[in-house]
Coordinates of C-alpha atoms in Angstrom, one line a residue:
X1 CA -70.0 8.8 20.4
X2 CA -66.6 9.3 21.8
X3 CA -63.4 10.4 20.1
X4 CA -61.3 8.0 18.3
X5 CA -57.6 7.7 19.3
X6 CA -54.7 7.7 16.7
X7 CA -51.9 5.1 17.2
X8 CA -48.5 6.7 17.6
X9 CA -45.9 6.1 14.8
X10 CA -42.6 4.5 15.5
X11 CA -39.8 6.0 13.5
X12 CA -38.1 3.4 11.3
X13 CA -34.4 3.4 10.1
X14 CA -33.3 1.7 7.1
X15 CA -30.2 -0.3 7.0
X16 CA -27.0 1.4 5.8
X17 CA -26.2 -0.4 2.5
X18 CA -23.3 1.7 1.1
X19 CA -19.8 0.4 2.1
X20 CA -16.6 1.7 0.7
X21 CA -14.2 -0.6 -1.0
X22 CA -10.7 1.1 -1.1
X23 CA -8.0 -1.3 -2.2
X24 CA -4.5 -0.3 -1.1
X25 CA -2.0 -1.4 -3.6
X26 CA 1.6 -0.7 -2.9
X27 CA 5.1 -2.0 -3.8
X28 CA 7.8 -1.5 -0.9
X29 CA 11.3 -1.6 -1.9
X30 CA 13.1 -3.7 0.9
X31 CA 16.6 -3.9 0.1
X32 CA 19.4 -4.3 -2.5
X33 CA 18.9 -7.9 -3.8
X34 CA 19.2 -10.7 -3.6
X35 CA 17.8 -11.5 -0.2
X36 CA 16.8 -14.8 1.3
X37 CA 13.1 -13.6 2.1
X38 CA 10.4 -13.7 4.6
X39 CA 11.1 -15.7 7.7
X40 CA 7.7 -17.4 8.0
X41 CA 5.5 -16.5 5.0
X42 CA 2.5 -14.4 5.8
X43 CA 3.2 -14.6 9.4
X44 CA 6.2 -12.3 8.7
X45 CA 3.9 -9.6 6.9
X46 CA 2.5 -7.2 9.4
X47 CA -0.1 -4.5 8.6
X48 CA -0.5 -2.0 11.4
X49 CA 1.7 -4.2 13.6
X50 CA -0.8 -7.2 13.1
X51 CA 0.6 -10.1 11.2
X52 CA -1.6 -11.4 8.4
X53 CA -1.5 -14.9 9.9
X54 CA -1.1 -15.8 13.6
X55 CA 1.3 -18.1 14.9
X56 CA -1.2 -21.1 14.4
X57 CA -1.7 -20.2 10.8
X58 CA -5.1 -18.5 11.3
X59 CA -6.0 -15.5 9.4
X60 CA -5.9 -12.1 11.3
X61 CA -6.5 -9.9 8.2
X62 CA -8.4 -11.1 5.4
X63 CA -8.4 -10.3 1.7
X64 CA -4.6 -9.9 1.5
X65 CA -2.5 -10.4 -1.6
X66 CA 1.2 -10.5 -1.1
X67 CA 4.0 -10.8 -3.8
X68 CA 7.5 -11.2 -3.1
X69 CA 10.6 -10.8 -5.2
X70 CA 14.1 -11.6 -4.0
X71 CA 16.0 -8.8 -6.1
X72 CA 17.5 -10.9 -8.8
X73 CA 18.9 -9.2 -11.9
X74 CA 16.4 -10.9 -14.2
X75 CA 13.4 -11.0 -11.8
X76 CA 9.8 -10.9 -13.5
X77 CA 7.5 -8.0 -12.7
X78 CA 5.2 -8.6 -9.8
X79 CA 1.8 -10.0 -10.9
X80 CA -1.2 -7.7 -10.2
X81 CA 0.9 -4.6 -10.0
X82 CA 1.2 -3.8 -13.8
X83 CA 0.7 0.0 -13.1
X84 CA 2.0 2.7 -10.7
X85 CA 0.1 5.7 -9.6
X86 CA 0.6 9.1 -7.9
X87 CA -2.2 10.2 -5.9
X88 CA -3.2 13.9 -5.3
X89 CA -5.4 14.2 -2.2
X90 CA -8.1 17.0 -2.4
X91 CA -10.8 16.3 0.3
X92 CA -12.8 19.2 -1.3
X93 CA -16.7 19.4 -0.9
X94 CA -18.4 19.4 -4.3
X95 CA -21.5 21.8 -4.4
X96 CA -24.2 22.2 -7.0
X97 CA -23.1 25.6 -8.3
X98 CA -19.4 25.2 -7.8
X99 CA -17.7 22.4 -9.8
X100 CA -14.1 21.7 -8.8
X101 CA -11.4 21.9 -11.5
X102 CA -7.9 20.7 -11.5
X103 CA -5.2 20.7 -14.3
X104 CA -3.2 17.9 -15.4
X105 CA 0.2 18.3 -16.7
X106 CA 2.2 15.0 -16.4
X107 CA 3.2 14.0 -19.8
X108 CA 3.5 10.1 -19.3
X109 CA 0.4 9.2 -17.6
X110 CA -2.0 6.7 -19.2
X111 CA -5.2 6.9 -17.1
X112 CA -6.6 8.9 -14.2
X113 CA -8.6 7.4 -11.2
X114 CA -11.2 9.7 -9.6
X115 CA -12.2 9.0 -5.9
X116 CA -15.3 10.6 -4.7
X117 CA -18.3 10.1 -2.5
X118 CA -20.7 11.4 0.3
X119 CA -20.1 12.4 3.8
X120 CA -23.5 10.7 4.5
X121 CA -26.6 9.9 2.6
X122 CA -29.8 9.8 4.5
X123 CA -33.2 11.4 4.2
X124 CA -35.3 11.9 7.5
X125 CA -39.1 12.1 7.0
X126 CA -41.5 14.3 8.9
X127 CA -42.4 11.1 10.9
X128 CA -38.8 10.5 11.7
X129 CA -38.1 7.7 9.4
X130 CA -34.6 7.7 8.0
X131 CA -34.5 6.5 4.5
X132 CA -32.2 6.1 1.6
X133 CA -31.4 8.9 -0.9
X134 CA -29.5 9.5 -4.0
X135 CA -27.2 12.1 -5.5
X136 CA -25.6 12.5 -8.9
X137 CA -22.1 13.6 -10.0
X138 CA -20.5 14.1 -13.3
X139 CA -16.7 13.3 -14.1
X140 CA -15.6 15.5 -16.8
X141 CA -12.5 16.3 -18.9
X142 CA -11.8 19.3 -21.1
X143 CA -11.5 18.1 -24.7
X144 CA -11.0 20.7 -27.7
X145 CA -12.0 23.5 -25.5
X146 CA -15.4 21.9 -24.3
X147 CA -16.3 19.9 -21.4
X148 CA -17.0 16.2 -22.0
X149 CA -18.8 13.9 -19.5
X150 CA -16.6 10.8 -19.1
X151 CA -18.7 9.3 -16.1
X152 CA -22.2 10.0 -15.1
X153 CA -22.5 8.6 -11.6
X154 CA -25.4 8.2 -9.2
X155 CA -24.8 7.1 -5.7
X156 CA -28.0 5.7 -4.4
X157 CA -28.6 4.1 -1.0
X158 CA -28.2 4.9 2.7
X159 CA -25.2 5.5 4.9
X160 CA -24.6 7.5 8.1
X161 CA -20.7 7.9 7.5
X162 CA -18.4 8.6 4.6
X163 CA -18.7 6.6 1.6
X164 CA -16.1 6.6 -1.2
X165 CA -16.1 5.0 -4.6
X166 CA -13.9 5.4 -7.7
X167 CA -13.8 5.3 -11.5
X168 CA -11.0 5.3 -13.9
X169 CA -10.9 7.2 -17.1
X170 CA -8.4 6.4 -20.1
X171 CA -8.0 7.9 -23.7
X172 CA -6.5 11.0 -22.1
X173 CA -6.1 14.3 -24.2
X174 CA -2.8 15.9 -25.0
X175 CA -1.3 17.8 -21.8
X176 CA -2.0 20.1 -20.2
X177 CA -5.7 19.5 -19.8
X178 CA -8.4 20.2 -17.1
X179 CA -10.5 17.9 -15.2
X180 CA -13.5 18.6 -13.0
X181 CA -16.1 16.9 -10.7
X182 CA -19.6 18.5 -11.0
X183 CA -22.5 17.9 -8.6
X184 CA -25.9 17.7 -10.5
X185 CA -28.2 17.2 -7.4
X186 CA -29.1 20.5 -5.8
X187 CA -27.6 20.9 -2.3
X188 CA -29.6 20.1 0.8
X189 CA -31.1 23.1 2.5
X190 CA -32.4 21.2 5.5
X191 CA -31.0 18.9 8.3
X192 CA -33.6 16.4 7.2
X193 CA -31.4 15.6 4.1
X194 CA -27.8 14.8 4.4
X195 CA -26.1 14.4 1.2
X196 CA -22.8 16.4 1.0
X197 CA -20.5 15.2 -1.7
X198 CA -16.7 15.3 -1.8
X199 CA -14.0 14.8 -4.4
X200 CA -11.5 12.8 -2.2
X201 CA -8.5 12.6 -4.6
X202 CA -7.3 11.7 -8.1
X203 CA -4.6 9.4 -9.2
X204 CA -2.4 9.7 -12.1
X205 CA -1.7 6.1 -13.4
X206 CA 1.2 4.8 -15.5
X207 CA 0.7 1.4 -17.3
X208 CA 4.1 -0.3 -17.2
X209 CA 5.3 -3.6 -16.1
X210 CA 8.5 -3.1 -14.0
X211 CA 10.7 -5.9 -12.8
X212 CA 12.9 -3.7 -10.4
X213 CA 16.0 -5.5 -11.1
X214 CA 18.4 -6.1 -8.2
X215 CA 15.7 -4.7 -5.7
X216 CA 14.0 -7.0 -3.2
X217 CA 10.4 -5.8 -2.9
X218 CA 7.1 -6.8 -1.5
X219 CA 3.7 -6.0 -3.2
X220 CA 0.7 -5.7 -1.0
X221 CA -2.8 -5.5 -1.9
X222 CA -5.5 -5.3 0.8
X223 CA -9.0 -3.7 1.4
X224 CA -8.1 -0.8 3.5
X225 CA -11.7 -0.2 4.7
X226 CA -11.2 -2.8 7.4
X227 CA -8.6 -0.5 9.0
X228 CA -11.1 2.5 9.2
X229 CA -9.5 5.9 9.0
X230 CA -6.1 4.6 10.0
X231 CA -3.1 4.7 7.4
X232 CA -1.9 1.3 6.7
X233 CA 1.5 0.9 7.9
X234 CA 3.6 -2.2 6.6
X235 CA 6.4 -4.1 8.3
X236 CA 8.2 -7.2 7.1
X237 CA 10.3 -9.8 9.2
X238 CA 12.9 -10.8 6.6
X239 CA 16.4 -12.5 6.3
X240 CA 18.3 -9.9 4.3
X241 CA 21.0 -10.0 1.5
X242 CA 22.7 -13.0 0.3
X243 CA 26.5 -12.3 1.2
X244 CA 29.8 -13.7 0.3
X245 CA 30.8 -15.7 3.5
X246 CA 33.7 -17.9 4.2
X247 CA 33.5 -21.4 2.5
X248 CA 33.9 -23.3 5.8
X249 CA 31.2 -21.2 7.7
X250 CA 27.6 -22.3 8.5
X251 CA 25.6 -19.1 9.0
X252 CA 22.7 -21.1 10.6
X253 CA 24.7 -22.5 13.2
X254 CA 27.5 -20.0 13.3
X255 CA 30.2 -22.6 13.4
X256 CA 33.4 -22.5 11.3
X257 CA 34.7 -26.1 10.4
X258 CA 38.5 -26.7 9.8
X259 CA 41.0 -24.3 8.5
X260 CA 39.6 -21.6 6.0
X261 CA 41.3 -21.5 2.5
X262 CA 40.3 -18.1 1.8
X263 CA 37.5 -18.7 -0.5
X264 CA 33.9 -17.6 -0.2
X265 CA 30.3 -19.0 -0.9
X266 CA 26.9 -17.1 -1.1
X267 CA 24.6 -17.2 1.9
X268 CA 22.5 -15.2 4.0
X269 CA 24.2 -14.0 7.3
X270 CA 23.8 -10.9 9.7
X271 CA 27.4 -11.3 11.0
X272 CA 28.7 -7.8 10.9
X273 CA 32.1 -8.8 9.6
X274 CA 30.7 -10.3 6.5
X275 CA 28.2 -7.5 6.1
X276 CA 31.1 -5.1 6.1
X277 CA 32.8 -7.3 3.6
X278 CA 30.0 -7.0 1.4
X279 CA 29.6 -3.4 1.5
X280 CA 33.4 -2.8 0.9
X281 CA 33.7 -5.2 -2.0
X282 CA 30.5 -5.4 -3.8
X283 CA 30.8 -3.6 -7.4
X284 CA 27.3 -2.4 -7.6
X285 CA 26.0 -1.0 -4.4
X286 CA 29.2 -1.2 -2.3
X287 CA 32.7 0.2 -2.9
X288 CA 33.9 -2.6 -5.0
X289 CA 34.7 -0.3 -8.0
X290 CA 37.1 1.8 -5.8
X291 CA 38.5 -1.1 -3.6
X292 CA 39.6 -4.5 -4.8
X293 CA 39.2 -7.6 -2.8
X294 CA 43.0 -7.4 -2.2
X295 CA 42.5 -4.0 -0.5
X296 CA 40.5 -5.5 2.3
X297 CA 42.2 -7.8 5.0
X298 CA 39.8 -10.8 4.7
X299 CA 41.9 -12.6 7.4
X300 CA 41.4 -10.0 9.9
X301 CA 37.7 -9.9 9.2
X302 CA 37.6 -13.9 9.5
X303 CA 39.0 -13.3 13.2
X304 CA 36.4 -10.5 13.8
X305 CA 33.6 -12.5 12.4
X306 CA 34.4 -15.5 14.8
X307 CA 34.4 -13.0 17.6
X308 CA 31.0 -11.6 16.6
X309 CA 29.6 -15.2 16.7
X310 CA 30.6 -16.0 20.2
X311 CA 27.7 -16.6 22.5
X312 CA 27.2 -14.0 25.3
X313 CA 24.4 -13.7 27.9
X314 CA 21.4 -12.0 26.7
X315 CA 20.4 -10.6 30.1
X316 CA 17.3 -12.9 30.3
X317 CA 18.9 -16.2 31.3
X318 CA 19.8 -17.2 27.8
X319 CA 22.7 -16.5 25.3
X320 CA 23.0 -14.6 21.8
X321 CA 25.8 -13.9 19.4
X322 CA 27.9 -11.2 20.5

């Protein structure tokens, strides 16, 4: 009777099923207000130099929330931005026998957000199969001299890249107090099990609704995971401050009609003469408390403004305001 033959085993790899969801939530102060606002809606909001919507109105970046405030004195707080936070980046590995501890001293915070995760989470069998695994962490706060577990977290699944998650803890004790991240799963001692854990950061959160009077702002919320490891930059194409311009002036056409009677009206303009008038005479952000309108020669500025609006060659076969 001949020898039997054994069939070879083809290693199998389970699909990665852990995906980080990191929400970028930021308010950018743009200008002293009020301003006219974005030139063309979400087409004027650029994240990492890419507009949220393209010129045809198609979505370039998904899952974006944008809130704009023009910078009025009585403007309402931006919806969805009812808290502000200060993040402290750690990026520290958490080992089984070495909990990581930090001290909180800030007096006015209401909550803490802990961001943590794994560098990778995968277990390789002796046959070469790559399977999900799990690891357990504790978020603890020191209360009345003893450590209290606020969150008991088990990360379960498979990922071959970094995975981050976060939890929020409220009901904070009097300051100062200690916080720590503790690993309950023994550290891996073999390359067949990848389960290194890290404490990425903690964020001190203040719950307050702020209107930011007289400040033009843009609030942006977006899932930053779609940008990978890149820091998300924000740029905005806006028409700026509402200025006082001559009452016979059309800022859009840059035309002056008839004889100016010396009075002004509010409008957006990027004419340097009227930007200068605004800076010299505005009582809040300009020099208006030191200079009166009578101290600035508006008639000379009127001539300068007309000069600035004259069309000159732009170097590309067209014209542009001087």
